[in-house]
Coordinates of C-alpha atoms (C1' of nucleotides) in Angstrom, one line a residue:
Chain O
M19 CA -42.9 74.0 91.8
L20 CA -39.2 73.8 91.8
D21 CA -37.1 71.3 93.8
P22 CA -36.6 73.1 97.1
Q23 CA -33.2 71.5 97.4
L24 CA -32.2 73.1 94.1
L25 CA -33.4 76.4 95.4
R26 CA -31.5 76.1 98.6
N27 CA -28.3 74.7 97.2
N28 CA -28.0 76.6 93.9
P29 CA -29.9 79.8 94.5
D30 CA -27.8 81.7 91.9
D31 CA -28.5 79.2 89.2
V32 CA -32.2 79.3 90.0
K33 CA -32.2 83.0 89.8
K34 CA -30.6 82.9 86.4
A35 CA -33.1 80.3 85.3
M36 CA -36.0 82.4 86.6
Q37 CA -34.8 85.4 84.7
K38 CA -34.7 83.4 81.5
H39 CA -38.3 82.6 82.1
G40 CA -39.2 86.1 82.9
A41 CA -39.4 86.0 86.6
D42 CA -37.4 87.5 89.3
L43 CA -36.2 85.9 92.5
D44 CA -35.2 88.2 95.3
L45 CA -32.2 86.3 96.6
D46 CA -31.5 88.4 99.6
F47 CA -35.0 88.1 100.8
F48 CA -35.1 84.4 100.1
N49 CA -31.8 83.6 101.8
Q50 CA -32.8 85.6 104.8
L51 CA -36.0 83.6 105.1
E52 CA -34.1 80.4 104.6
T53 CA -31.6 81.2 107.4
Q54 CA -34.5 82.1 109.7
R55 CA -36.3 78.9 108.7
K56 CA -33.4 76.8 109.5
E57 CA -32.8 78.4 112.9
I58 CA -36.4 78.3 113.9
Q59 CA -37.1 74.9 112.6
I60 CA -34.2 73.4 114.6
R61 CA -35.3 75.3 117.7
T62 CA -38.9 74.1 117.2
Q63 CA -37.9 70.5 116.7
N64 CA -35.7 70.6 119.7
L65 CA -38.6 71.8 121.8
Q66 CA -40.9 69.2 120.3
N67 CA -38.3 66.6 121.1
E68 CA -38.1 67.8 124.7
R69 CA -41.8 67.7 125.1
N70 CA -42.1 64.3 123.6
K71 CA -39.4 62.9 126.0
R72 CA -41.0 64.5 129.1
S73 CA -44.5 63.4 128.2
K74 CA -43.2 59.9 127.7
S75 CA -41.5 59.9 131.1
I76 CA -44.7 61.1 132.7
G77 CA -46.5 58.2 131.2
I78 CA -43.9 55.8 132.5
A79 CA -43.9 57.4 136.0
K80 CA -47.6 57.2 136.1
A81 CA -47.6 53.6 135.1
K82 CA -45.3 52.9 138.0
G83 CA -47.6 54.8 140.3
E84 CA -45.0 57.5 141.1
D85 CA -45.9 61.1 142.0
I86 CA -46.2 63.0 138.7
Q87 CA -46.7 66.5 140.0
P88 CA -43.0 67.6 140.0
L89 CA -42.7 66.5 136.4
L90 CA -45.9 68.3 135.4
D91 CA -44.5 71.5 137.0
S92 CA -41.3 71.3 135.1
V93 CA -43.1 71.1 131.8
S94 CA -45.4 74.1 132.1
Q95 CA -43.0 76.7 130.5
L96 CA -42.2 74.4 127.7
G97 CA -45.6 74.4 126.2
D98 CA -45.7 78.2 125.7
D99 CA -42.2 78.3 124.2
L100 CA -43.1 75.5 121.9
K101 CA -46.4 77.1 120.8
A102 CA -44.6 80.4 120.0
A103 CA -41.9 78.7 118.0
E104 CA -44.4 76.7 116.0
V105 CA -46.4 79.7 115.1
E106 CA -43.2 81.5 114.0
L107 CA -42.1 78.6 112.0
Q108 CA -45.5 78.3 110.3
G109 CA -45.3 81.9 109.2
I110 CA -41.9 81.5 107.6
L111 CA -42.7 78.2 106.0
S112 CA -45.8 79.7 104.4
E113 CA -43.9 82.7 103.1
L114 CA -41.3 80.3 101.6
H115 CA -44.1 78.2 100.1
D116 CA -45.7 81.3 98.5
I117 CA -42.4 82.1 96.9
Q118 CA -42.0 78.6 95.6
L119 CA -45.5 78.6 94.2
S120 CA -44.9 81.8 92.3
L121 CA -41.7 80.7 90.6
P122 CA -42.1 79.4 87.0
N123 CA -40.5 76.2 85.7
V124 CA -36.9 76.0 84.7
L125 CA -36.7 76.1 80.9
A126 CA -35.1 73.3 78.9
E127 CA -31.6 74.2 77.6
E128 CA -32.7 74.1 74.0
V129 CA -35.4 76.8 74.6
P130 CA -34.2 79.9 72.7
D131 CA -34.0 83.2 74.4
G132 CA -36.7 85.6 73.2
K133 CA -39.3 88.1 74.2
D134 CA -42.5 87.1 72.5
E135 CA -44.0 85.0 69.7
D136 CA -41.9 86.8 67.1
D137 CA -38.8 85.0 68.6
N138 CA -40.3 81.5 68.3
I139 CA -38.4 79.2 66.0
E140 CA -40.0 77.4 63.1
L141 CA -38.8 73.8 63.2
R142 CA -40.6 72.4 60.2
T143 CA -43.6 72.9 58.0
W144 CA -46.0 70.4 56.5
G145 CA -48.4 70.5 53.6
N146 CA -48.7 72.9 50.7
I147 CA -50.3 76.3 51.0
P148 CA -52.9 76.3 48.2
D149 CA -53.3 78.9 45.6
Y150 CA -56.9 80.0 45.1
D151 CA -58.3 81.3 41.8
F152 CA -61.0 83.1 43.6
D153 CA -61.3 85.5 46.5
V154 CA -60.9 83.5 49.7
K155 CA -63.3 84.3 52.6
D156 CA -62.6 83.9 56.2
H157 CA -64.6 81.6 58.4
V158 CA -66.8 84.5 59.6
D159 CA -68.0 85.3 56.1
L160 CA -68.2 81.6 55.1
G161 CA -70.2 80.8 58.3
Q162 CA -72.6 83.7 57.8
S163 CA -73.3 82.9 54.2
L164 CA -73.9 79.3 55.2
A165 CA -76.1 80.5 58.1
G166 CA -74.2 78.2 60.4
I167 CA -72.1 80.5 62.6
N168 CA -73.8 83.3 64.4
F169 CA -72.0 85.8 66.7
E170 CA -75.0 88.0 67.2
L171 CA -76.9 85.2 68.8
G172 CA -73.9 84.3 70.9
A173 CA -73.7 87.9 72.1
K174 CA -77.5 88.0 72.8
I175 CA -77.5 84.8 74.8
A176 CA -74.2 85.4 76.6
G177 CA -72.1 88.3 75.5
S178 CA -69.1 89.1 73.3
R179 CA -66.7 86.2 72.5
F180 CA -69.5 83.7 72.4
V181 CA -70.9 82.0 69.3
T182 CA -73.7 79.7 68.2
L183 CA -73.3 77.0 65.6
T184 CA -76.2 75.5 63.7
G185 CA -76.8 72.7 61.3
P186 CA -74.0 71.0 59.3
L187 CA -71.4 73.3 60.8
A188 CA -72.4 72.3 64.3
R189 CA -72.2 68.8 63.2
L190 CA -68.9 69.3 61.6
Q191 CA -67.5 70.4 65.0
R192 CA -68.9 67.3 66.6
A193 CA -67.4 65.2 63.7
L194 CA -64.0 66.7 64.4
T195 CA -64.3 65.9 68.0
Q196 CA -65.3 62.3 67.4
F197 CA -62.6 61.9 64.7
M198 CA -59.9 63.1 67.1
L199 CA -61.0 61.0 70.0
D200 CA -61.2 57.9 67.8
M201 CA -57.8 58.5 66.3
H202 CA -56.1 59.0 69.7
T203 CA -57.8 56.0 71.3
D204 CA -57.6 53.6 68.4
Q205 CA -54.2 54.5 67.0
H206 CA -52.2 56.3 69.6
G207 CA -53.1 54.3 72.7
Y208 CA -54.8 57.0 74.8
Q209 CA -57.5 56.1 77.2
E210 CA -60.7 58.1 76.7
T211 CA -61.6 60.0 79.9
Y212 CA -64.6 62.0 81.1
V213 CA -63.9 64.6 83.8
P214 CA -65.6 67.4 85.7
Y215 CA -65.7 70.8 84.0
L216 CA -65.8 72.5 87.3
V217 CA -62.8 72.0 89.6
N218 CA -61.6 73.1 93.0
K219 CA -58.7 75.3 94.0
E220 CA -56.4 72.4 94.8
S221 CA -56.6 71.1 91.2
L222 CA -55.7 74.5 89.8
L223 CA -52.8 74.9 92.2
G224 CA -51.6 71.5 91.1
T225 CA -51.3 72.3 87.5
G226 CA -50.1 75.8 88.0
Q227 CA -53.0 78.1 87.0
L228 CA -53.2 79.2 90.6
P229 CA -52.2 81.2 92.5
K230 CA -50.8 83.5 89.8
F231 CA -53.3 83.4 87.0
E232 CA -56.7 83.6 88.7
E233 CA -57.7 86.5 86.4
D234 CA -57.6 84.1 83.4
L235 CA -60.2 81.9 85.0
F236 CA -64.0 82.0 85.5
K237 CA -64.9 81.5 89.1
M238 CA -68.4 80.5 90.3
A239 CA -70.3 83.2 92.0
N240 CA -71.2 83.5 95.7
D241 CA -69.4 81.1 98.0
S242 CA -69.1 78.3 95.5
P243 CA -65.6 76.9 95.6
Y244 CA -65.6 75.9 91.9
Y245 CA -63.8 77.3 88.8
L246 CA -64.6 76.5 85.2
I247 CA -61.8 74.6 83.6
P248 CA -59.6 76.6 81.2
T249 CA -58.4 73.3 79.7
A250 CA -58.9 69.6 80.3
E251 CA -55.3 69.6 81.4
V252 CA -56.5 70.6 84.8
P253 CA -59.0 67.8 85.7
V254 CA -57.1 65.2 83.7
T255 CA -53.7 65.8 85.1
N256 CA -55.2 66.0 88.6
L257 CA -56.3 62.4 88.2
V258 CA -52.9 61.5 89.6
R259 CA -52.7 64.1 92.3
D260 CA -51.7 62.5 95.6
E261 CA -51.2 59.1 93.9
I262 CA -48.4 56.7 93.9
I263 CA -48.7 54.9 90.6
A264 CA -47.6 51.3 90.2
A265 CA -44.7 50.8 87.8
D266 CA -46.8 48.5 85.6
D267 CA -49.4 51.1 85.0
M268 CA -46.8 53.6 83.6
P269 CA -47.1 55.5 81.4
L270 CA -50.6 56.8 81.7
K271 CA -52.1 58.2 78.5
Y272 CA -55.4 60.1 78.7
V273 CA -57.4 61.8 76.1
A274 CA -60.4 63.9 77.0
H275 CA -62.8 66.1 75.2
T276 CA -64.1 69.1 77.2
P277 CA -65.3 72.6 76.7
C278 CA -62.8 75.1 77.9
F279 CA -63.6 78.5 79.5
R280 CA -61.2 81.4 79.6
S281 CA -61.8 85.0 80.7
E282 CA -59.3 86.3 78.1
A283 CA -58.7 89.1 80.6
G284 CA -55.5 90.3 79.0
A285 CA -56.7 90.0 75.4
Y286 CA -59.0 93.1 75.0
G287 CA -59.1 93.9 71.3
R288 CA -57.2 90.9 70.2
D289 CA -58.9 88.6 67.7
V290 CA -62.3 90.2 68.3
R291 CA -63.4 89.1 64.9
G292 CA -64.5 85.5 64.5
M293 CA -64.2 82.3 66.5
I294 CA -60.4 82.4 67.1
R295 CA -60.6 83.6 70.7
Q296 CA -63.8 82.7 72.6
H297 CA -64.7 82.5 76.2
Q298 CA -65.9 79.0 75.6
F299 CA -64.5 76.5 73.1
E300 CA -64.1 72.8 72.6
K301 CA -60.8 71.0 72.9
V302 CA -59.5 67.5 72.8
E303 CA -56.6 67.2 75.1
L304 CA -53.8 64.7 75.4
V305 CA -52.1 64.0 78.7
Q306 CA -49.3 61.7 79.4
I307 CA -48.0 60.7 82.9
V308 CA -44.5 59.3 82.4
K309 CA -41.2 58.4 84.1
A310 CA -38.6 61.1 84.1
S311 CA -36.4 59.1 81.8
D312 CA -39.2 58.9 79.2
S313 CA -40.4 62.4 79.2
E314 CA -38.6 63.9 76.3
Q315 CA -39.4 61.1 74.0
A316 CA -43.1 61.2 75.2
H317 CA -43.2 64.9 74.5
E318 CA -42.1 64.3 70.9
A319 CA -44.5 61.5 70.5
L320 CA -47.4 63.4 71.9
T321 CA -46.6 66.3 69.5
H322 CA -46.6 63.8 66.6
H323 CA -50.0 62.6 67.8
A324 CA -51.4 66.1 67.5
E325 CA -49.7 66.6 64.2
S326 CA -51.2 63.4 62.8
I327 CA -54.7 64.9 63.1
L328 CA -53.7 67.9 61.0
Q329 CA -52.1 65.5 58.5
A330 CA -55.2 63.3 58.4
L331 CA -57.3 66.4 57.6
N332 CA -54.7 67.6 55.1
L333 CA -54.3 71.0 56.8
P334 CA -51.0 72.8 56.2
Y335 CA -49.2 73.6 59.4
R336 CA -45.9 74.5 60.9
L337 CA -44.2 73.4 64.1
M338 CA -42.8 76.1 66.4
L339 CA -40.5 75.8 69.3
L340 CA -41.5 78.5 71.7
C341 CA -38.9 81.0 72.9
S342 CA -38.4 81.7 76.6
G343 CA -40.7 84.7 76.7
D344 CA -43.6 82.8 75.1
T345 CA -43.3 79.5 77.1
G346 CA -45.9 79.1 79.8
F347 CA -45.4 79.4 83.5
S348 CA -45.4 75.7 84.3
S349 CA -43.8 74.4 81.1
S350 CA -40.1 73.6 80.6
K351 CA -40.5 73.4 76.8
T352 CA -43.4 73.9 74.5
Y353 CA -44.1 73.2 70.9
D354 CA -46.9 75.0 69.2
L355 CA -48.6 73.7 66.1
E356 CA -49.9 76.5 63.9
V357 CA -52.4 75.8 61.2
W358 CA -52.6 77.7 58.0
L359 CA -55.6 79.9 57.8
P360 CA -56.2 81.2 54.2
G361 CA -58.8 83.7 55.5
Q362 CA -56.1 85.4 57.6
N363 CA -53.3 84.5 55.3
T364 CA -51.2 83.4 58.2
Y365 CA -50.5 80.5 60.6
R366 CA -52.5 80.4 63.8
E367 CA -51.9 78.3 66.9
I368 CA -54.1 75.2 67.0
S369 CA -52.2 73.1 69.5
S370 CA -49.7 73.6 72.3
C371 CA -47.7 70.7 73.5
S372 CA -45.7 71.1 76.7
N373 CA -43.4 69.1 78.8
F374 CA -43.7 70.2 82.4
R375 CA -41.2 67.7 83.7
D376 CA -41.6 67.3 87.4
F377 CA -42.9 70.9 88.0
Q378 CA -46.6 70.0 88.1
A379 CA -45.9 66.6 89.7
R380 CA -44.2 68.2 92.7
R381 CA -47.3 70.4 93.3
L382 CA -49.6 67.5 92.7
K383 CA -47.5 65.0 94.7
A384 CA -47.9 62.7 91.7
R385 CA -45.4 59.9 91.9
W386 CA -44.7 56.4 90.7
R387 CA -42.9 53.6 92.6
N388 CA -39.6 52.7 91.1
P389 CA -39.2 49.0 91.5
E390 CA -35.4 49.3 91.4
T391 CA -35.3 51.5 94.5
G392 CA -38.7 50.7 96.0
K393 CA -39.1 54.4 96.4
P394 CA -41.7 56.8 95.0
E395 CA -40.4 59.2 92.4
L396 CA -42.1 62.2 90.9
V397 CA -43.7 61.6 87.5
H398 CA -43.3 63.9 84.6
T399 CA -46.4 65.4 83.0
I400 CA -46.9 66.2 79.4
N401 CA -49.9 67.5 77.6
G402 CA -51.0 69.0 74.4
S403 CA -54.1 69.9 72.4
G404 CA -55.0 67.2 70.0
L405 CA -56.5 69.6 68.8
A406 CA -58.4 72.8 69.7
V407 CA -61.6 71.8 68.0
G408 CA -63.1 75.2 67.4
R409 CA -60.0 76.4 65.7
T410 CA -59.8 73.2 63.7
L411 CA -63.3 73.9 62.5
I412 CA -62.2 77.3 61.3
A413 CA -59.2 75.7 59.6
V414 CA -61.3 73.1 57.8
M415 CA -63.8 75.8 56.7
E416 CA -61.2 78.1 55.3
N417 CA -59.0 75.5 53.7
Y418 CA -61.8 73.5 52.2
Q419 CA -63.8 76.4 50.9
Q420 CA -64.8 76.3 47.2
A421 CA -65.4 79.2 44.8
D422 CA -69.1 79.0 45.3
G423 CA -68.8 79.5 49.0
S424 CA -69.5 75.9 49.9
I425 CA -67.2 73.8 52.0
K426 CA -66.0 70.4 51.0
V427 CA -66.1 67.9 53.8
P428 CA -62.6 66.3 54.3
D429 CA -62.5 62.6 53.5
A430 CA -61.6 61.7 57.0
L431 CA -64.7 63.3 58.4
Q432 CA -67.2 62.0 55.9
P433 CA -68.0 58.9 58.0
Y434 CA -68.9 61.2 60.9
M435 CA -71.1 63.4 58.7
G436 CA -73.6 60.9 57.4
K437 CA -71.6 60.7 54.2
L438 CA -72.2 64.4 53.5
T439 CA -69.5 65.5 51.1
S440 CA -70.2 69.2 50.9
I441 CA -71.7 71.9 53.1
S442 CA -73.6 74.5 51.2
L443 CA -76.7 76.7 51.8
Chain I
rG1 C1' -83.6 67.6 101.9
rG2 C1' -84.2 64.0 106.6
rA3 C1' -81.9 59.7 109.7
rG4 C1' -77.7 56.8 110.7
rA5 C1' -72.5 54.7 110.0
rG6 C1' -67.7 55.6 108.6
rA7 C1' -62.5 57.9 106.7
rU8 C1' -55.9 54.4 109.7
rG9 C1' -49.7 52.4 105.4
rG10 C1' -49.7 50.1 98.0
rC11 C1' -54.5 47.3 99.5
rA12 C1' -57.5 45.0 103.4
rG13 C1' -58.1 45.7 108.5
rA14 C1' -57.0 46.1 114.3
rG15 C1' -56.1 49.9 117.6
rC16 C1' -58.3 50.9 127.0
rG17 C1' -55.6 59.2 126.2
rG18 C1' -49.3 57.1 127.9
rU19 C1' -42.2 53.5 125.5
rU20 C1' -48.2 53.2 119.0
rG21 C1' -45.5 55.3 113.2
rA22 C1' -49.3 52.2 114.4
rA23 C1' -51.2 44.7 115.5
rU24 C1' -52.6 41.3 111.7
rG25 C1' -53.3 39.7 106.6
rC26 C1' -52.4 40.5 101.3
rA27 C1' -49.1 42.6 97.8
rC28 C1' -44.0 43.7 97.1
rC29 C1' -38.4 42.9 97.9
rG30 C1' -34.2 39.7 99.8
rG31 C1' -32.8 34.8 101.6
rU32 C1' -33.3 29.3 102.9
rC33 C1' -35.3 25.0 100.4
rU34 C1' -36.0 23.2 95.0
rU35 C1' -33.3 20.8 88.6
rG36 C1' -36.7 25.2 88.0
rA37 C1' -41.3 27.2 89.8
rA38 C1' -45.0 26.9 93.5
rA39 C1' -45.7 26.0 98.7
rA40 C1' -43.4 26.4 103.4
rC41 C1' -40.0 29.0 106.5
rC42 C1' -36.7 33.4 107.8
rG43 C1' -35.9 38.6 107.2
rG44 C1' -37.2 43.5 105.2
rC45 C1' -41.0 46.8 103.7
rA46 C1' -45.2 54.3 104.8
rA47 C1' -44.4 59.4 103.3
rG48 C1' -42.3 64.2 103.9
rG49 C1' -38.6 67.2 106.4
rG50 C1' -34.1 68.1 109.4
rG51 C1' -29.2 66.1 110.3
rU52 C1' -24.6 63.3 108.7
rC53 C1' -19.1 62.1 104.2
rA54 C1' -22.3 58.0 105.4
rA55 C1' -24.8 56.5 109.6
rA56 C1' -26.8 57.2 114.3
rC57 C1' -30.4 60.5 115.6
rC58 C1' -34.5 64.2 115.6
rC59 C1' -39.3 66.3 113.8
rU60 C1' -44.0 66.0 111.3
rU61 C1' -48.0 63.1 109.3
rC62 C1' -53.7 57.9 111.1
rC63 C1' -59.4 62.8 105.7
rA64 C1' -58.7 68.5 106.5
rG65 C1' -58.7 72.7 110.0
rG66 C1' -59.3 74.2 115.0
rG67 C1' -59.6 72.8 120.4
rU68 C1' -58.8 70.0 125.3
rU69 C1' -54.2 67.7 127.6
rC70 C1' -47.7 67.2 130.3
rG71 C1' -49.1 63.7 126.3
rA72 C1' -54.3 62.6 121.0
rA73 C1' -55.1 57.7 115.7
rU74 C1' -58.1 57.5 120.4
rC75 C1' -61.8 63.1 123.6
rC76 C1' -64.5 67.9 121.7
rC77 C1' -65.9 71.5 117.6
rU78 C1' -66.1 72.7 112.3
rG79 C1' -65.6 71.3 107.3
rU80 C1' -64.9 67.7 103.2
rC81 C1' -65.8 63.0 101.3
rU82 C1' -67.8 57.9 101.4
rC83 C1' -71.6 54.2 102.6
rU84 C1' -76.8 52.6 104.2
rC85 C1' -82.1 54.0 104.7
rC86 C1' -86.1 57.6 103.4
rG87 C1' -87.7 61.7 100.2
rC88 C1' -87.0 64.2 95.5
rC89 C1' -84.9 63.9 90.6
rA90 C1' -82.0 64.2 84.7

RNA sequence: GGAGAGAUGGCAGAGCGGUUGAAUGCACCGGUCUUGAAAACCGGCAAGGGGUCAAACCCUUCCAGGGUUCGAAUCCCUGUCUCUCCGCCA
């Protein structure tokens, strides 16, 4: 959510910023609502003031034992007027609130203009793309020949975009998860966190998935109020909803491993082959709650933390700065990490690291108390995948494949694999 | 699932339907005292919104949503959550 003051005082600037982020703000409509709001709010508050004063005087008169009836009579009309004004005000406020909830974040200055992922900017690459002296397979073929990945079983049990893992490959995914969690807790100072996988509407409003992106979510059937989380970002960031955090506790750094559930409603036909795009996948998520003054630095640091996993696994990747058209609704600036996938001969997203600045915090009412002023200030929220575990599994399989179809276990994972050095049939 | 109790400021905890946005304590901030600190004492200290150059001032908020009333933290209804006891259970 944007600062309402900004919206009121600089509507033209906001409109421009919204257009850069692919949204439109109907200024005439907004200004008209604002004018009405102001007028009705003042009128309502005057009436409330009048009622309060009269009620108070009735109380005083009664305490003195005076006759109250004339006072009561003089108040009768007031109640109706007030009720009408309050209803009217409520309507306008909720309309304005809806507009505010539907507006995306203002993008950081350095975010380049662009339409889609083709306009993203490559900031740097890491690692060497290997040459293979044999025909490389993708993870689907590798997984099938190793009898460890089975899409048919996934489809039978659930449907399309589901998968089963078996044996060493299932363990490899667990190893990756453990490895990532250990690295982030032991070396990067994150606190391991366990959170619900089902969340309520308030949480999704807080982080910005609702109200605009309900179709991307799985909702529980019947009258259950729960949604499956599309990312740990939702429950973890909502840890600080409605909280005022002590200065000494800042920054907060959380890491959580959760499954993630996405409807992929807009992705028919995309990535239908393989494990790239599933309804259910594992992810290790990094979340930082920081002071406004620290957020850019924290965003860089968090991105490095995600990168360090790829480096430790010796997986080639590149760092992308997302353009305006590809940056998410709530984000002001997003870096994507794209890992090299030999089977697809291309880079694919494996982590997305975003700085939301105060956008989520305002929806969440997440604040910290600044000792210098004694006042609560909105926090900045930052998160990123560290990493998407399912895709990391794919990357390891494809990058560590051998001519005979076996997969070498990366050194960093061997302690988690019972010292297994190679996966073969 | 059954029976009961509860939800109030950063925390703890009072609060006969009437000048209560809310006693008190802790924490926190400023000051006096002290070589310094502690203690003691004095003062300040909720959030959000409107308003103003800045103030003054005004409105809202005591879990949430409805209701009763001139007036609700206080009474009524619904929901959520927490605690205690019983039952069941990974």
